[in-house]
Amino acid sequence: MSTGITCDEEVTASFNGLKLQTGGYKGCKYITYKINDEKTHIVVDTVGEVGKGYDDFLETLPGNDCRYAVVDIDVETSDGRETSKLVFISWVPDTCKVRSKMMYAGSKETLKVCFAGLGIHYNANDYADLDFETCIKPAVLKFV
């Protein structure tokens, strides 16, 4: 299903900056994206400042509206190595409007095309789905 919504040029640039930790994205741990008010483009919503972490990311998610996010997750492997992985999160809470859910579901593939090299995709419908220890960390550890 295609919605005709496209990615703003800043979306790819911000993702590459986060992935490579360059420019204004050095030290950044997350970026959230949203569909603009005109329903024509996916745009950058928030950029996690240096020093902000996963809990700060959770606070940026609205309780009744959808978002996309790329989050840099730090984990320790079973052999004790510290590593990090980028995770694409689709946030579609059960409480948001059906039209919004459909637009975000239909536009997700368009956004994923802009994120070259991103292998971990996670869908969340409420805050329990985003619990770090029980949901996110096990999902990330499958890929390390």
Backbone as JSON Lines, residues from 0, in Angstrom:
{"i":0,"aa":"M","n":[0.86,-1.18,0.0],"ca":[0.0,0.0,0.0],"c":[0.9,1.24,0.0]}
{"i":1,"aa":"S","n":[0.66,2.11,-0.94],"ca":[1.44,3.34,-1.03],"c":[0.53,4.53,-0.76]}
{"i":2,"aa":"T","n":[1.05,5.48,-0.01],"ca":[0.25,6.65,0.35],"c":[0.61,7.87,-0.48]}
{"i":3,"aa":"G","n":[1.68,7.8,-1.25],"ca":[2.13,8.96,-2.01],"c":[2.98,9.91,-1.19]}
{"i":4,"aa":"I","n":[3.2,9.6,0.08],"ca":[4.03,10.42,0.95],"c":[5.49,10.09,0.67]}
{"i":5,"aa":"T","n":[6.31,11.12,0.55],"ca":[7.73,10.95,0.25],"c":[8.58,11.41,1.44]}
{"i":6,"aa":"C","n":[9.86,11.1,1.37],"ca":[10.8,11.5,2.42],"c":[11.42,12.84,2.09]}
{"i":7,"aa":"D","n":[11.46,13.72,3.05],"ca":[12.17,14.98,2.93],"c":[13.67,14.68,2.81]}
{"i":8,"aa":"E","n":[14.42,15.53,2.11],"ca":[15.86,15.31,1.93],"c":[16.6,15.23,3.27]}
{"i":9,"aa":"E","n":[16.12,15.96,4.25],"ca":[16.76,15.99,5.56],"c":[16.69,14.63,6.27]}
{"i":10,"aa":"V","n":[15.7,13.8,5.91],"ca":[15.54,12.49,6.54],"c":[16.76,11.61,6.28]}
{"i":11,"aa":"T","n":[17.17,11.48,5.03],"ca":[18.33,10.67,4.69],"c":[19.6,11.26,5.28]}
{"i":12,"aa":"A","n":[19.74,12.57,5.21],"ca":[20.94,13.23,5.76],"c":[21.03,13.02,7.27]}
{"i":13,"aa":"S","n":[19.91,13.11,7.97],"ca":[19.93,12.92,9.42],"c":[20.26,11.48,9.78]}
{"i":14,"aa":"F","n":[19.7,10.53,9.03],"ca":[20.0,9.12,9.3],"c":[21.48,8.84,9.09]}
{"i":15,"aa":"N","n":[22.04,9.32,7.99],"ca":[23.47,9.1,7.72],"c":[24.34,9.76,8.78]}
{"i":16,"aa":"G","n":[23.94,10.93,9.25],"ca":[24.68,11.6,10.31],"c":[24.66,10.81,11.61]}
{"i":17,"aa":"L","n":[23.5,10.22,11.94],"ca":[23.39,9.4,13.14],"c":[24.21,8.11,12.98]}
{"i":18,"aa":"K","n":[24.09,7.49,11.83],"ca":[24.78,6.22,11.58],"c":[26.29,6.39,11.64]}
{"i":19,"aa":"L","n":[26.78,7.47,11.05],"ca":[28.23,7.7,10.99],"c":[28.74,8.58,12.13]}
{"i":20,"aa":"Q","n":[27.8,9.09,12.95],"ca":[28.13,9.98,14.06],"c":[28.97,11.16,13.58]}
{"i":21,"aa":"T","n":[28.43,11.86,12.56],"ca":[29.13,13.0,11.98],"c":[28.29,14.26,12.1]}
{"i":22,"aa":"G","n":[28.93,15.38,11.91],"ca":[28.23,16.67,11.9],"c":[27.5,16.94,13.19]}
{"i":23,"aa":"G","n":[26.32,17.48,13.08],"ca":[25.51,17.8,14.24],"c":[24.92,16.6,14.94]}
{"i":24,"aa":"Y","n":[25.19,15.42,14.43],"ca":[24.63,14.19,15.01],"c":[25.65,13.41,15.84]}
{"i":25,"aa":"K","n":[26.84,13.96,16.02],"ca":[27.87,13.3,16.82],"c":[27.39,13.25,18.28]}
{"i":26,"aa":"G","n":[27.33,12.04,18.82],"ca":[26.87,11.85,20.19],"c":[25.37,11.7,20.31]}
{"i":27,"aa":"C","n":[24.65,11.85,19.22],"ca":[23.19,11.73,19.2],"c":[22.8,10.25,19.31]}
{"i":28,"aa":"K","n":[21.74,9.94,20.07],"ca":[21.31,8.56,20.26],"c":[19.98,8.24,19.58]}
{"i":29,"aa":"Y","n":[19.24,9.24,19.15],"ca":[17.97,8.94,18.48],"c":[17.5,10.12,17.65]}
{"i":30,"aa":"I","n":[16.68,9.78,16.65],"ca":[15.99,10.78,15.84],"c":[14.57,10.26,15.64]}
{"i":31,"aa":"T","n":[13.59,11.12,15.83],"ca":[12.21,10.73,15.54],"c":[11.75,11.46,14.28]}
{"i":32,"aa":"Y","n":[10.85,10.82,13.56],"ca":[10.32,11.34,12.3],"c":[8.8,11.3,12.35]}
{"i":33,"aa":"K","n":[8.19,12.22,11.61],"ca":[6.73,12.25,11.53],"c":[6.3,12.64,10.13]}
{"i":34,"aa":"I","n":[5.04,12.42,9.85],"ca":[4.45,12.89,8.59],"c":[4.03,14.34,8.82]}
{"i":35,"aa":"N","n":[4.42,15.22,7.91],"ca":[4.12,16.64,8.11],"c":[2.61,16.92,8.09]}
{"i":36,"aa":"D","n":[2.23,18.11,8.49],"ca":[0.81,18.47,8.61],"c":[0.07,18.43,7.28]}
{"i":37,"aa":"E","n":[0.79,18.66,6.19],"ca":[0.17,18.65,4.86],"c":[0.0,17.22,4.33]}
{"i":38,"aa":"K","n":[0.56,16.24,5.05],"ca":[0.47,14.81,4.67],"c":[1.16,14.54,3.33]}
{"i":39,"aa":"T","n":[2.29,15.23,3.09],"ca":[3.01,15.06,1.83],"c":[4.41,14.48,2.01]}
{"i":40,"aa":"H","n":[5.04,14.72,3.17],"ca":[6.43,14.31,3.39],"c":[6.62,13.74,4.8]}
{"i":41,"aa":"I","n":[7.6,12.87,4.9],"ca":[8.1,12.45,6.2],"c":[9.25,13.38,6.53]}
{"i":42,"aa":"V","n":[9.22,13.98,7.72],"ca":[10.2,14.98,8.12],"c":[10.8,14.62,9.48]}
{"i":43,"aa":"V","n":[11.94,15.24,9.8],"ca":[12.56,15.06,11.11],"c":[11.68,15.75,12.15]}
{"i":44,"aa":"D","n":[11.4,15.03,13.23],"ca":[10.59,15.58,14.32],"c":[11.5,16.05,15.45]}
{"i":45,"aa":"T","n":[12.24,15.15,16.08],"ca":[13.15,15.52,17.16],"c":[14.49,14.81,16.99]}
{"i":46,"aa":"V","n":[15.53,15.46,17.45],"ca":[16.87,14.89,17.46],"c":[17.33,14.85,18.9]}
{"i":47,"aa":"G","n":[17.71,13.67,19.37],"ca":[18.18,13.53,20.75],"c":[19.52,14.22,20.92]}
{"i":48,"aa":"E","n":[19.57,15.16,21.82],"ca":[20.8,15.9,22.06],"c":[21.85,14.99,22.69]}
{"i":49,"aa":"V","n":[23.09,15.43,22.66],"ca":[24.18,14.69,23.28],"c":[23.85,14.51,24.77]}
{"i":50,"aa":"G","n":[24.02,13.3,25.25],"ca":[23.73,13.01,26.65],"c":[22.34,12.46,26.89]}
{"i":51,"aa":"K","n":[21.47,12.55,25.89],"ca":[20.12,11.99,26.01],"c":[20.18,10.51,25.68]}
{"i":52,"aa":"G","n":[19.35,9.72,26.37],"ca":[19.38,8.28,26.17],"c":[18.03,7.7,25.81]}
{"i":53,"aa":"Y","n":[17.9,6.41,26.02],"ca":[16.68,5.69,25.64],"c":[15.45,6.19,26.39]}
{"i":54,"aa":"D","n":[15.58,6.45,27.68],"ca":[14.44,6.95,28.45],"c":[13.98,8.32,27.94]}
{"i":55,"aa":"D","n":[14.93,9.15,27.54],"ca":[14.59,10.46,26.97],"c":[13.85,10.28,25.64]}
{"i":56,"aa":"F","n":[14.28,9.29,24.87],"ca":[13.59,8.98,23.62],"c":[12.13,8.62,23.88]}
{"i":57,"aa":"L","n":[11.89,7.78,24.88],"ca":[10.51,7.38,25.19],"c":[9.63,8.57,25.54]}
{"i":58,"aa":"E","n":[10.22,9.57,26.2],"ca":[9.46,10.77,26.57],"c":[9.05,11.6,25.37]}
{"i":59,"aa":"T","n":[9.76,11.46,24.25],"ca":[9.42,12.24,23.05],"c":[8.24,11.66,22.29]}
{"i":60,"aa":"L","n":[7.9,10.39,22.56],"ca":[6.81,9.75,21.82],"c":[5.46,10.2,22.34]}
{"i":61,"aa":"P","n":[4.6,10.7,21.46],"ca":[3.27,11.12,21.9],"c":[2.4,9.91,22.2]}
{"i":62,"aa":"G","n":[1.54,10.04,23.18],"ca":[0.69,8.93,23.57],"c":[-0.44,8.63,22.6]}
{"i":63,"aa":"N","n":[-0.79,9.6,21.77],"ca":[-1.94,9.41,20.88],"c":[-1.65,9.79,19.43]}
{"i":64,"aa":"D","n":[-0.39,9.72,19.01],"ca":[-0.03,9.99,17.62],"c":[1.14,9.09,17.24]}
{"i":65,"aa":"C","n":[1.28,8.83,15.97],"ca":[2.3,7.91,15.46],"c":[3.62,8.64,15.23]}
{"i":66,"aa":"R","n":[4.7,7.88,15.25],"ca":[6.03,8.38,14.91],"c":[6.86,7.23,14.38]}
{"i":67,"aa":"Y","n":[7.92,7.59,13.68],"ca":[8.98,6.66,13.32],"c":[10.2,7.12,14.09]}
{"i":68,"aa":"A","n":[11.13,6.21,14.34],"ca":[12.36,6.59,15.03],"c":[13.49,5.68,14.63]}
{"i":69,"aa":"V","n":[14.69,6.23,14.69],"ca":[15.91,5.44,14.61],"c":[16.64,5.7,15.92]}
{"i":70,"aa":"V","n":[16.94,4.6,16.63],"ca":[17.55,4.71,17.95],"c":[18.84,3.9,17.96]}
{"i":71,"aa":"D","n":[19.9,4.5,18.49],"ca":[21.18,3.83,18.66],"c":[21.16,3.14,20.03]}
{"i":72,"aa":"I","n":[21.07,1.81,20.02],"ca":[20.92,1.03,21.25],"c":[22.26,0.43,21.66]}
{"i":73,"aa":"D","n":[22.69,0.74,22.87],"ca":[23.91,0.16,23.43],"c":[23.55,-1.1,24.2]}
{"i":74,"aa":"V","n":[24.26,-2.2,23.91],"ca":[24.05,-3.46,24.62],"c":[25.39,-4.13,24.9]}
{"i":75,"aa":"E","n":[25.37,-5.06,25.84],"ca":[26.54,-5.88,26.13],"c":[26.24,-7.29,25.64]}
{"i":76,"aa":"T","n":[27.14,-7.83,24.84],"ca":[26.93,-9.16,24.29],"c":[27.16,-10.22,25.37]}
{"i":77,"aa":"S","n":[26.83,-11.46,25.04],"ca":[26.98,-12.56,26.0],"c":[28.44,-12.79,26.39]}
{"i":78,"aa":"D","n":[29.37,-12.37,25.54],"ca":[30.79,-12.54,25.88],"c":[31.4,-11.27,26.49]}
{"i":79,"aa":"G","n":[30.55,-10.32,26.87],"ca":[31.01,-9.14,27.6],"c":[31.45,-7.96,26.78]}
{"i":80,"aa":"R","n":[31.3,-8.0,25.47],"ca":[31.68,-6.86,24.61],"c":[30.58,-5.82,24.59]}
{"i":81,"aa":"E","n":[30.98,-4.55,24.62],"ca":[30.03,-3.46,24.45],"c":[29.86,-3.19,22.96]}
{"i":82,"aa":"T","n":[28.62,-3.07,22.52],"ca":[28.36,-2.78,21.11],"c":[27.09,-1.95,21.02]}
{"i":83,"aa":"S","n":[26.83,-1.43,19.84],"ca":[25.59,-0.69,19.64],"c":[25.02,-1.03,18.27]}
{"i":84,"aa":"K","n":[23.72,-0.95,18.16],"ca":[23.02,-1.23,16.91],"c":[21.96,-0.15,16.7]}
{"i":85,"aa":"L","n":[21.76,0.21,15.44],"ca":[20.68,1.12,15.1],"c":[19.4,0.31,14.91]}
{"i":86,"aa":"V","n":[18.32,0.8,15.5],"ca":[17.03,0.12,15.44],"c":[16.0,1.09,14.88]}
{"i":87,"aa":"F","n":[15.26,0.64,13.88],"ca":[14.13,1.41,13.35],"c":[12.89,1.01,14.13]}
{"i":88,"aa":"I","n":[12.23,1.99,14.72],"ca":[11.02,1.74,15.51],"c":[9.84,2.44,14.85]}
{"i":89,"aa":"S","n":[8.8,1.68,14.64],"ca":[7.54,2.24,14.15],"c":[6.6,2.31,15.34]}
{"i":90,"aa":"W","n":[6.27,3.53,15.77],"ca":[5.42,3.76,16.94],"c":[4.01,4.1,16.45]}
{"i":91,"aa":"V","n":[3.09,3.15,16.62],"ca":[1.7,3.32,16.21],"c":[0.82,2.91,17.4]}
{"i":92,"aa":"P","n":[0.58,3.84,18.33],"ca":[-0.19,3.47,19.53],"c":[-1.63,3.11,19.21]}
{"i":93,"aa":"D","n":[-2.17,2.21,20.0],"ca":[-3.55,1.77,19.82],"c":[-4.54,2.93,19.97]}
{"i":94,"aa":"T","n":[-4.15,3.98,20.68],"ca":[-5.06,5.09,20.98],"c":[-5.16,6.14,19.88]}
{"i":95,"aa":"C","n":[-4.32,6.04,18.83],"ca":[-4.38,7.08,17.8],"c":[-5.49,6.79,16.78]}
{"i":96,"aa":"K","n":[-5.79,7.76,15.96],"ca":[-6.88,7.63,14.98],"c":[-6.53,6.62,13.9]}
{"i":97,"aa":"V","n":[-7.56,5.97,13.39],"ca":[-7.38,4.93,12.37],"c":[-6.72,5.5,11.13]}
{"i":98,"aa":"R","n":[-7.11,6.7,10.71],"ca":[-6.52,7.31,9.51],"c":[-5.02,7.48,9.68]}
{"i":99,"aa":"S","n":[-4.6,7.93,10.85],"ca":[-3.18,8.11,11.13],"c":[-2.45,6.76,11.11]}
{"i":100,"aa":"K","n":[-3.05,5.75,11.69],"ca":[-2.44,4.41,11.68],"c":[-2.23,3.92,10.25]}
{"i":101,"aa":"M","n":[-3.22,4.14,9.42],"ca":[-3.12,3.69,8.03],"c":[-2.06,4.45,7.26]}
{"i":102,"aa":"M","n":[-1.98,5.77,7.48],"ca":[-0.96,6.57,6.78],"c":[0.44,6.14,7.19]}
{"i":103,"aa":"Y","n":[0.66,5.92,8.47],"ca":[1.99,5.52,8.93],"c":[2.34,4.11,8.47]}
{"i":104,"aa":"A","n":[1.38,3.2,8.49],"ca":[1.64,1.84,8.0],"c":[1.95,1.84,6.51]}
{"i":105,"aa":"G","n":[1.22,2.64,5.75],"ca":[1.42,2.7,4.31],"c":[2.67,3.44,3.88]}
{"i":106,"aa":"S","n":[3.22,4.26,4.75],"ca":[4.41,5.06,4.4],"c":[5.7,4.49,4.96]}
{"i":107,"aa":"K","n":[5.61,3.46,5.78],"ca":[6.79,2.91,6.45],"c":[7.84,2.41,5.46]}
{"i":108,"aa":"E","n":[7.42,1.72,4.41],"ca":[8.39,1.2,3.44],"c":[9.12,2.32,2.71]}
{"i":109,"aa":"T","n":[8.43,3.42,2.45],"ca":[9.06,4.58,1.81],"c":[10.21,5.08,2.67]}
{"i":110,"aa":"L","n":[9.98,5.13,3.97],"ca":[11.02,5.61,4.88],"c":[12.16,4.61,5.0]}
{"i":111,"aa":"K","n":[11.85,3.33,5.05],"ca":[12.89,2.31,5.19],"c":[13.85,2.31,3.99]}
{"i":112,"aa":"V","n":[13.37,2.71,2.82],"ca":[14.24,2.82,1.64],"c":[15.32,3.88,1.87]}
{"i":113,"aa":"C","n":[15.0,4.92,2.6],"ca":[15.97,5.99,2.88],"c":[17.04,5.56,3.89]}
{"i":114,"aa":"F","n":[16.77,4.48,4.61],"ca":[17.66,4.03,5.68],"c":[18.52,2.85,5.22]}
{"i":115,"aa":"A","n":[19.46,3.1,4.34],"ca":[20.32,2.03,3.81],"c":[21.18,1.45,4.93]}
{"i":116,"aa":"G","n":[21.19,0.12,5.03],"ca":[22.02,-0.56,6.01],"c":[21.41,-0.72,7.38]}
{"i":117,"aa":"L","n":[20.13,-0.45,7.51],"ca":[19.45,-0.59,8.8],"c":[18.72,-1.93,8.82]}
{"i":118,"aa":"G","n":[19.15,-2.84,9.69],"ca":[18.62,-4.19,9.65],"c":[17.61,-4.56,10.71]}
{"i":119,"aa":"I","n":[17.5,-3.78,11.78],"ca":[16.6,-4.15,12.87],"c":[15.38,-3.24,12.81]}
{"i":120,"aa":"H","n":[14.21,-3.86,12.63],"ca":[12.95,-3.13,12.55],"c":[12.05,-3.61,13.67]}
{"i":121,"aa":"Y","n":[11.42,-2.68,14.36],"ca":[10.6,-3.04,15.52],"c":[9.31,-2.23,15.48]}
{"i":122,"aa":"N","n":[8.18,-2.92,15.67],"ca":[6.88,-2.26,15.71],"c":[6.39,-2.2,17.15]}
{"i":123,"aa":"A","n":[5.88,-1.05,17.58],"ca":[5.39,-0.89,18.94],"c":[4.02,-0.22,18.92]}
{"i":124,"aa":"N","n":[3.12,-0.75,19.75],"ca":[1.76,-0.22,19.84],"c":[1.43,0.4,21.19]}
{"i":125,"aa":"D","n":[2.25,0.16,22.18],"ca":[2.1,0.84,23.48],"c":[3.46,0.85,24.17]}
{"i":126,"aa":"Y","n":[3.54,1.57,25.29],"ca":[4.83,1.73,25.95],"c":[5.4,0.42,26.47]}
{"i":127,"aa":"A","n":[4.55,-0.55,26.76],"ca":[5.02,-1.86,27.22],"c":[5.84,-2.55,26.13]}
{"i":128,"aa":"D","n":[5.5,-2.3,24.87],"ca":[6.26,-2.87,23.75],"c":[7.66,-2.29,23.64]}
{"i":129,"aa":"L","n":[7.9,-1.17,24.32],"ca":[9.2,-0.5,24.24],"c":[10.04,-0.67,25.5]}
{"i":130,"aa":"D","n":[9.63,-1.58,26.4],"ca":[10.41,-1.83,27.6],"c":[11.79,-2.33,27.18]}
{"i":131,"aa":"F","n":[12.83,-1.66,27.68],"ca":[14.18,-1.97,27.21],"c":[14.6,-3.39,27.54]}
{"i":132,"aa":"E","n":[14.46,-3.81,28.78],"ca":[14.98,-5.11,29.21],"c":[14.21,-6.28,28.63]}
{"i":133,"aa":"T","n":[12.9,-6.16,28.5],"ca":[12.11,-7.31,28.06],"c":[11.81,-7.34,26.56]}
{"i":134,"aa":"C","n":[11.9,-6.21,25.88],"ca":[11.54,-6.17,24.45],"c":[12.68,-5.72,23.55]}
{"i":135,"aa":"I","n":[13.22,-4.56,23.78],"ca":[14.21,-3.97,22.88],"c":[15.55,-4.69,22.95]}
{"i":136,"aa":"K","n":[16.07,-4.88,24.14],"ca":[17.38,-5.53,24.28],"c":[17.39,-6.94,23.69]}
{"i":137,"aa":"P","n":[16.4,-7.8,23.99],"ca":[16.41,-9.13,23.36],"c":[16.32,-9.08,21.83]}
{"i":138,"aa":"A","n":[15.56,-8.11,21.3],"ca":[15.45,-7.97,19.84],"c":[16.79,-7.58,19.23]}
{"i":139,"aa":"V","n":[17.53,-6.7,19.9],"ca":[18.83,-6.27,19.41],"c":[19.87,-7.4,19.52]}
{"i":140,"aa":"L","n":[19.82,-8.13,20.62],"ca":[20.81,-9.19,20.83],"c":[20.7,-10.32,19.82]}
{"i":141,"aa":"K","n":[19.56,-10.44,19.15],"ca":[19.41,-11.45,18.08],"c":[20.33,-11.13,16.9]}
{"i":142,"aa":"F","n":[20.75,-9.87,16.78],"ca":[21.51,-9.43,15.62],"c":[22.98,-9.17,15.91]}
{"i":143,"aa":"V","n":[23.45,-9.48,17.13],"ca":[24.88,-9.28,17.43],"c":[25.6,-10.61,17.57]}
